[in-house]
Short mmCIF file of C-alpha atoms in Angstrom, two decimals:
data_model
loop_
_atom_site.label_atom_id
_atom_site.label_comp_id
_atom_site.label_asym_id
_atom_site.label_seq_id
_atom_site.Cartn_x
_atom_site.Cartn_y
_atom_site.Cartn_z
CA UNK U 83 -19.58 5.78 39.17
CA UNK U 84 -19.30 1.76 38.89
CA UNK U 85 -16.44 -0.81 40.59
CA UNK U 86 -15.75 -3.70 39.09
CA UNK U 87 -16.77 -6.68 40.98
CA UNK U 88 -14.12 -8.50 43.15
CA UNK U 89 -13.43 -12.36 41.12
CA UNK U 90 -13.08 -15.24 43.74
CA UNK U 91 -12.41 -18.60 42.40
CA UNK U 92 -14.71 -21.29 44.80
CA UNK U 93 -13.63 -24.75 44.54
CA UNK U 94 -16.64 -26.76 46.13
CA UNK U 95 -20.05 -26.47 44.79
CA UNK U 96 -22.47 -28.78 46.69
CA UNK U 97 -21.58 -29.14 50.05
CA UNK U 98 -23.58 -27.27 52.73
CA UNK U 99 -20.85 -24.26 52.63
CA UNK U 100 -20.27 -24.44 48.97
CA UNK U 101 -24.47 -23.79 48.48
CA UNK U 102 -24.57 -20.95 50.72
CA UNK U 103 -21.85 -19.33 48.83
CA UNK U 104 -23.54 -19.70 45.94
CA UNK U 105 -26.44 -18.06 47.42
CA UNK U 106 -24.88 -15.62 49.09
CA UNK U 107 -23.08 -14.07 46.24
CA UNK U 108 -26.07 -14.42 44.07
CA UNK U 109 -27.50 -10.94 45.58
CA UNK U 110 -24.12 -9.57 45.75
CA UNK U 111 -23.49 -6.92 42.86
CA UNK U 112 -19.80 -6.52 44.23
CA UNK U 113 -18.77 -10.15 43.71
CA UNK U 114 -18.19 -12.39 41.17
CA UNK U 115 -17.86 -15.74 41.78
CA UNK U 116 -16.95 -18.87 39.68
CA UNK U 117 -17.44 -21.99 41.70
CA UNK U 118 -15.94 -25.43 40.37
CA UNK U 119 -17.45 -28.45 40.99
CA UNK U 120 -15.60 -31.87 41.61
CA UNK U 121 -16.15 -32.98 37.93
CA UNK U 122 -14.60 -29.61 36.98
CA UNK U 123 -11.75 -29.62 39.92
CA UNK U 124 -11.86 -32.82 41.89
CA UNK U 125 -9.40 -32.30 44.80
CA UNK U 126 -8.38 -35.93 44.51
CA UNK U 127 -6.44 -34.97 41.91
CA UNK U 128 -4.06 -32.47 43.06
CA UNK U 129 -3.16 -31.43 39.35
CA UNK U 130 -6.45 -30.27 38.42
CA UNK U 131 -6.50 -28.03 41.70
CA UNK U 132 -3.43 -26.50 40.45
CA UNK U 133 -3.90 -25.89 36.87
CA UNK U 134 -7.41 -24.36 37.97
CA UNK U 135 -5.84 -21.61 39.90
CA UNK U 136 -2.86 -20.91 37.61
CA UNK U 137 -5.08 -20.97 34.49
CA UNK U 138 -8.03 -18.66 35.83
CA UNK U 139 -8.46 -15.21 34.51
CA UNK U 140 -7.80 -12.00 36.95
CA UNK U 141 -8.44 -13.04 40.64
CA UNK U 142 -8.71 -11.07 44.08
CA UNK U 143 -9.23 -14.02 46.11
CA UNK U 144 -8.98 -18.20 46.33
CA UNK U 145 -11.93 -19.67 48.65
CA UNK U 146 -11.86 -23.76 49.28
CA UNK U 147 -14.85 -24.92 50.96
CA UNK U 148 -13.82 -28.93 50.03
CA UNK U 149 -12.46 -31.22 52.45
CA UNK U 150 -12.78 -34.92 53.28
CA UNK U 151 -15.50 -34.69 55.85
CA UNK U 152 -16.09 -38.02 56.77
CA UNK U 153 -15.11 -38.36 59.96
CA UNK U 154 -15.40 -42.18 60.72
CA UNK U 155 -14.85 -43.27 57.08
CA UNK U 156 -11.31 -41.19 57.12
CA UNK U 157 -10.01 -43.74 59.78
CA UNK U 158 -10.13 -46.54 56.98
CA UNK U 159 -9.67 -44.01 54.04
CA UNK U 160 -6.56 -42.33 55.30
CA UNK U 161 -5.06 -41.97 51.83
CA UNK U 162 -7.72 -40.61 50.29
CA UNK U 163 -8.13 -38.05 53.30
CA UNK U 164 -4.52 -36.79 53.34
CA UNK U 165 -4.54 -36.33 49.36
CA UNK U 166 -7.63 -34.15 50.15
CA UNK U 167 -7.13 -32.41 53.22
CA UNK U 168 -3.36 -32.00 53.14
CA UNK U 169 -1.99 -32.94 49.94
CA UNK U 170 -4.28 -31.15 47.66
CA UNK U 171 -4.16 -27.72 49.47
CA UNK U 172 -0.64 -27.86 49.86
CA UNK U 173 -0.64 -27.23 45.75
CA UNK U 174 -3.46 -25.21 45.83
CA UNK U 175 -1.57 -23.10 48.68
CA UNK U 176 1.46 -22.85 46.37
CA UNK U 177 -0.53 -22.36 43.15
CA UNK U 178 -2.07 -18.92 44.81
CA UNK U 179 1.29 -17.99 45.98
CA UNK U 180 2.65 -18.47 42.54
CA UNK U 181 -0.70 -16.40 41.66
CA UNK U 182 -0.07 -13.93 44.05
CA UNK U 183 -3.70 -14.10 45.27
CA UNK U 184 -4.66 -14.92 48.90
CA UNK U 185 -6.63 -17.94 49.70
CA UNK U 186 -9.98 -18.59 52.47
CA UNK U 187 -9.64 -21.95 53.67
CA UNK U 188 -11.96 -23.70 56.09
CA UNK U 189 -11.02 -25.46 58.52
CA UNK U 190 -12.11 -26.98 61.76
CA UNK U 191 -12.16 -27.11 65.77
CA UNK U 192 -11.03 -31.16 65.08
CA UNK U 193 -7.82 -29.93 65.25
CA UNK U 194 -8.05 -29.93 69.21
CA UNK U 195 -8.27 -32.19 71.51
CA UNK U 196 -11.00 -31.21 73.73
CA UNK U 197 -9.10 -31.53 76.77
CA UNK U 198 -9.27 -27.79 77.42
CA UNK U 199 -11.57 -26.43 80.20
CA UNK U 200 -13.32 -23.53 77.98
CA UNK U 201 -13.70 -22.26 74.90
CA UNK U 202 -10.19 -22.19 72.33
CA UNK U 203 -8.57 -19.34 70.90
CA UNK U 204 -6.61 -19.43 68.11
CA UNK U 205 -3.31 -19.40 69.59
CA UNK U 206 -4.34 -22.83 71.51
CA UNK U 207 -1.83 -25.77 70.97
CA UNK U 208 -3.39 -28.09 68.44
CA UNK U 209 -3.48 -31.90 69.04
CA UNK U 210 -6.06 -33.97 66.94
CA UNK U 211 -7.52 -37.55 68.28
CA UNK U 212 -8.77 -38.66 64.54
CA UNK U 213 -7.37 -39.12 61.74
CA UNK U 214 -9.75 -36.12 59.78
CA UNK U 215 -8.35 -33.69 62.55
CA UNK U 216 -4.48 -34.40 61.97
CA UNK U 217 -5.32 -33.80 57.94
CA UNK U 218 -7.19 -30.79 58.22
CA UNK U 219 -4.52 -29.75 60.86
CA UNK U 220 -1.64 -30.55 58.28
CA UNK U 221 -3.67 -28.71 55.51
CA UNK U 222 -3.69 -25.75 57.48
CA UNK U 223 0.25 -26.17 57.97
CA UNK U 224 0.83 -26.44 54.49
CA UNK U 225 -1.28 -23.23 53.69
CA UNK U 226 1.29 -20.98 56.53
CA UNK U 227 4.07 -22.70 55.05
CA UNK U 228 3.95 -21.72 51.28
CA UNK U 229 1.55 -18.52 51.64
CA UNK U 230 1.83 -15.72 53.49
CA UNK U 231 -2.00 -14.16 52.48
CA UNK U 232 -4.04 -16.94 53.87
CA UNK U 233 -7.36 -16.74 56.11
CA UNK U 234 -7.91 -20.05 57.62
CA UNK U 235 -11.16 -20.30 59.35
CA UNK U 236 -11.66 -22.76 61.96
CA UNK U 237 -15.55 -23.63 62.32
CA UNK U 238 -17.42 -26.31 64.12
CA UNK U 239 -20.98 -28.56 64.11
CA UNK U 240 -21.89 -27.02 60.96
CA UNK U 241 -25.61 -26.75 59.73
CA UNK U 242 -28.12 -25.75 57.08
CA UNK U 243 -30.75 -26.19 54.63
CA UNK U 244 -28.68 -27.68 52.34
CA UNK U 245 -26.99 -31.21 52.56
CA UNK U 246 -27.22 -33.57 55.37
CA UNK U 247 -26.74 -32.25 59.26
CA UNK U 248 -27.56 -33.06 62.80
CA UNK U 249 -30.83 -30.68 62.15
CA UNK U 250 -31.79 -32.65 59.46
CA UNK U 251 -31.32 -35.82 61.13
CA UNK U 252 -33.19 -34.91 64.14
CA UNK U 253 -36.08 -34.03 62.34
CA UNK U 254 -35.99 -37.02 60.23
CA UNK U 255 -35.49 -38.93 63.61
CA UNK U 256 -38.18 -37.41 65.31
CA UNK U 257 -40.67 -38.41 62.47
CA UNK U 258 -39.75 -41.88 62.77
CA UNK U 259 -38.95 -42.90 66.37
CA UNK U 260 -40.36 -42.40 69.85
CA UNK U 261 -36.97 -42.17 71.28
CA UNK U 262 -33.42 -40.77 70.32
CA UNK U 263 -30.69 -41.12 72.36
CA UNK U 264 -27.90 -37.89 72.11
CA UNK U 265 -24.54 -37.64 73.35
CA UNK U 266 -24.85 -35.34 76.13
CA UNK U 267 -20.99 -35.07 77.24
CA UNK U 268 -19.62 -33.50 74.69
CA UNK U 269 -19.67 -29.45 73.95
CA UNK U 270 -19.71 -27.40 70.79
CA UNK U 271 -21.09 -24.20 69.06
CA UNK U 272 -23.27 -24.95 66.46
CA UNK U 273 -22.68 -22.66 63.71
CA UNK U 274 -24.66 -21.80 60.68
CA UNK U 275 -23.26 -22.83 57.07
CA UNK U 276 -25.49 -19.46 55.97
CA UNK U 277 -24.05 -16.89 58.58
CA UNK U 278 -20.41 -18.66 57.73
CA UNK U 279 -20.40 -18.21 53.85
CA UNK U 280 -21.57 -14.38 54.54
CA UNK U 281 -18.33 -13.90 57.08
CA UNK U 282 -16.44 -15.41 54.05
CA UNK U 283 -17.46 -12.76 51.30
CA UNK U 284 -16.90 -10.29 54.14
CA UNK U 285 -13.28 -11.39 54.74
CA UNK U 286 -12.73 -11.78 50.90
CA UNK U 287 -14.03 -8.02 50.67
CA UNK U 288 -11.70 -6.48 53.16
CA UNK U 289 -8.86 -8.89 51.74
CA UNK U 290 -9.11 -8.01 48.42
CA UNK U 291 -9.43 -4.04 48.85
CA UNK U 292 -6.39 -4.02 51.17
CA UNK U 293 -3.80 -5.91 51.47
CA UNK U 294 -2.64 -5.65 54.77
CA UNK U 295 -0.29 -8.65 56.22
CA UNK U 296 -1.48 -8.00 59.96
CA UNK U 297 -5.02 -9.12 59.00
CA UNK U 298 -3.67 -12.88 57.35
CA UNK U 299 -3.32 -15.72 59.86
CA UNK U 300 -6.06 -18.28 62.13
CA UNK U 301 -9.57 -17.67 63.07
CA UNK U 302 -12.09 -19.09 64.65
CA UNK U 303 -16.30 -18.36 63.49
CA UNK U 304 -18.61 -20.47 65.08
CA UNK U 305 -22.19 -19.54 66.21
CA UNK U 306 -22.38 -17.55 69.55
CA UNK U 307 -23.23 -19.54 72.56
CA UNK U 308 -22.18 -23.37 73.13
CA UNK U 309 -24.65 -26.49 73.79
CA UNK U 310 -24.44 -30.27 74.07
CA UNK U 311 -25.38 -32.42 70.97
CA UNK U 312 -28.59 -33.16 73.66
CA UNK U 313 -29.69 -29.70 73.93
CA UNK U 314 -28.91 -28.65 70.57
CA UNK U 315 -31.51 -31.43 69.72
CA UNK U 316 -33.83 -30.49 72.66
CA UNK U 317 -33.52 -26.84 70.75
CA UNK U 318 -34.34 -28.04 67.69
CA UNK U 319 -37.61 -30.09 69.06
CA UNK U 320 -38.55 -26.99 70.96
CA UNK U 321 -38.36 -24.36 67.78
CA UNK U 322 -39.59 -27.03 65.66
CA UNK U 323 -42.94 -27.38 67.40
CA UNK U 324 -45.46 -29.46 68.91
CA UNK U 325 -45.72 -31.08 65.17
CA UNK U 326 -41.83 -32.64 66.10
CA UNK U 327 -42.22 -33.39 69.19
CA UNK U 328 -43.47 -37.25 68.94
CA UNK U 329 -39.59 -38.35 69.89
CA UNK U 330 -38.35 -38.18 73.69
CA UNK U 331 -34.88 -37.06 73.75
CA UNK U 332 -32.53 -39.22 76.06
CA UNK U 333 -29.01 -38.07 76.68
CA UNK U 334 -26.78 -40.64 76.92
CA UNK U 335 -22.33 -40.08 77.23
CA UNK U 336 -20.15 -40.91 74.07
CA UNK U 337 -19.30 -44.39 75.50
CA UNK U 338 -22.69 -45.47 74.93
CA UNK U 339 -22.21 -44.11 71.35
CA UNK U 340 -18.81 -45.94 70.43
CA UNK U 341 -17.62 -44.38 66.74
CA UNK U 342 -14.71 -45.33 64.36
CA UNK U 343 -12.99 -42.22 65.10
CA UNK U 344 -12.70 -40.09 68.18
CA UNK U 345 -14.40 -36.90 69.39
CA UNK U 346 -13.66 -34.06 70.72
CA UNK U 347 -15.17 -33.10 74.29
CA UNK U 348 -14.74 -29.68 74.07
CA UNK U 349 -15.26 -27.95 70.43
CA UNK U 350 -16.30 -24.23 72.12
CA UNK U 351 -14.58 -21.49 69.88
CA UNK U 352 -13.72 -18.69 71.30
CA UNK U 353 -14.43 -15.85 68.48
CA UNK U 354 -13.13 -12.71 69.96
CA UNK U 355 -10.49 -12.51 67.13
CA UNK U 356 -12.21 -12.59 63.93
CA UNK U 357 -14.87 -9.43 65.86
CA UNK U 358 -11.84 -7.41 66.35
CA UNK U 359 -9.80 -7.90 62.94
CA UNK U 360 -12.79 -8.24 60.56
CA UNK U 361 -15.63 -6.67 62.76
CA UNK U 362 -17.89 -9.95 62.31
CA UNK U 363 -19.93 -11.09 65.12
CA UNK U 364 -21.90 -14.35 64.78
CA UNK U 365 -25.00 -14.43 65.82
CA UNK U 366 -26.03 -16.69 68.22
CA UNK U 367 -26.78 -20.64 67.26
CA UNK U 368 -30.39 -20.25 68.19
CA UNK U 369 -31.35 -17.48 66.12
CA UNK U 370 -29.97 -19.36 63.18
CA UNK U 371 -31.85 -22.47 63.85
CA UNK U 372 -34.64 -20.39 63.68
CA UNK U 373 -33.70 -19.33 60.08
CA UNK U 374 -32.61 -22.94 58.91
CA UNK U 375 -36.12 -23.91 60.13
CA UNK U 376 -38.24 -21.16 59.19
CA UNK U 377 -36.41 -21.83 55.61
CA UNK U 378 -37.43 -25.61 55.36
CA UNK U 379 -41.06 -24.83 56.53
CA UNK U 380 -40.59 -26.14 59.88
CA UNK U 381 -41.56 -23.10 61.87
CA UNK U 382 -43.25 -20.04 60.58
CA UNK U 383 -41.65 -16.39 61.18
#
């Protein structure tokens, strides 16, 4: 007996997550993923996104892996950040509602201000402290207003073999410098883009097969465990081995590394809800880091 593959429409092709979704779906016989690049559907143009959803063939779910993610530049490019992260997302949600198709949307830990002592749960109050976080929270609210059938996934500290990220920056600096100064007073949960892609496809399967209103809502997905940026850097070099140990890591406070946009001191995310609802358990960030480094040829497995 054969079944028709799930028809998924994905926005975002070139980023870390978009690339991992493409790779993950290629190995899944039960999924047919149509990916629209920026050239095909530009989030800076809300009309294009709405038209793409309304004009697509039969759909089981839509995945949004697009965002304006230049956190510091958002402080000076506020209009563009608002358009991509909020205004276009509203049009996307309205189009999904018109098609009666659920939306899986990726959000961020930056909707929180970082003042909580422990990991954030989904019901904690939001209070973004930079423009990027404000626009992402506004996008979430647009979705909740216009589309009941949604899954919003807040994630943090994303890394992967594709695109630019903290892991790749540390490996590059480690080869170029004798000393690297890294912030040590911001806590979070590094998250593998590959793990997040797998979680998104699994959620797509479940919400497409069983349209149970009780599973829709907001969830956290982040690597299991917590660390600071400095300790994250040390683990990168520890796993990469002696060849990458040239650089000495120097811990510094955030005040010694000023940026245009403020960062939350605490970005830790509790993932109990996604485990309980979808049966998805994020691996430890150290394990996922090893997988990425092996893929890059930095370590042998």
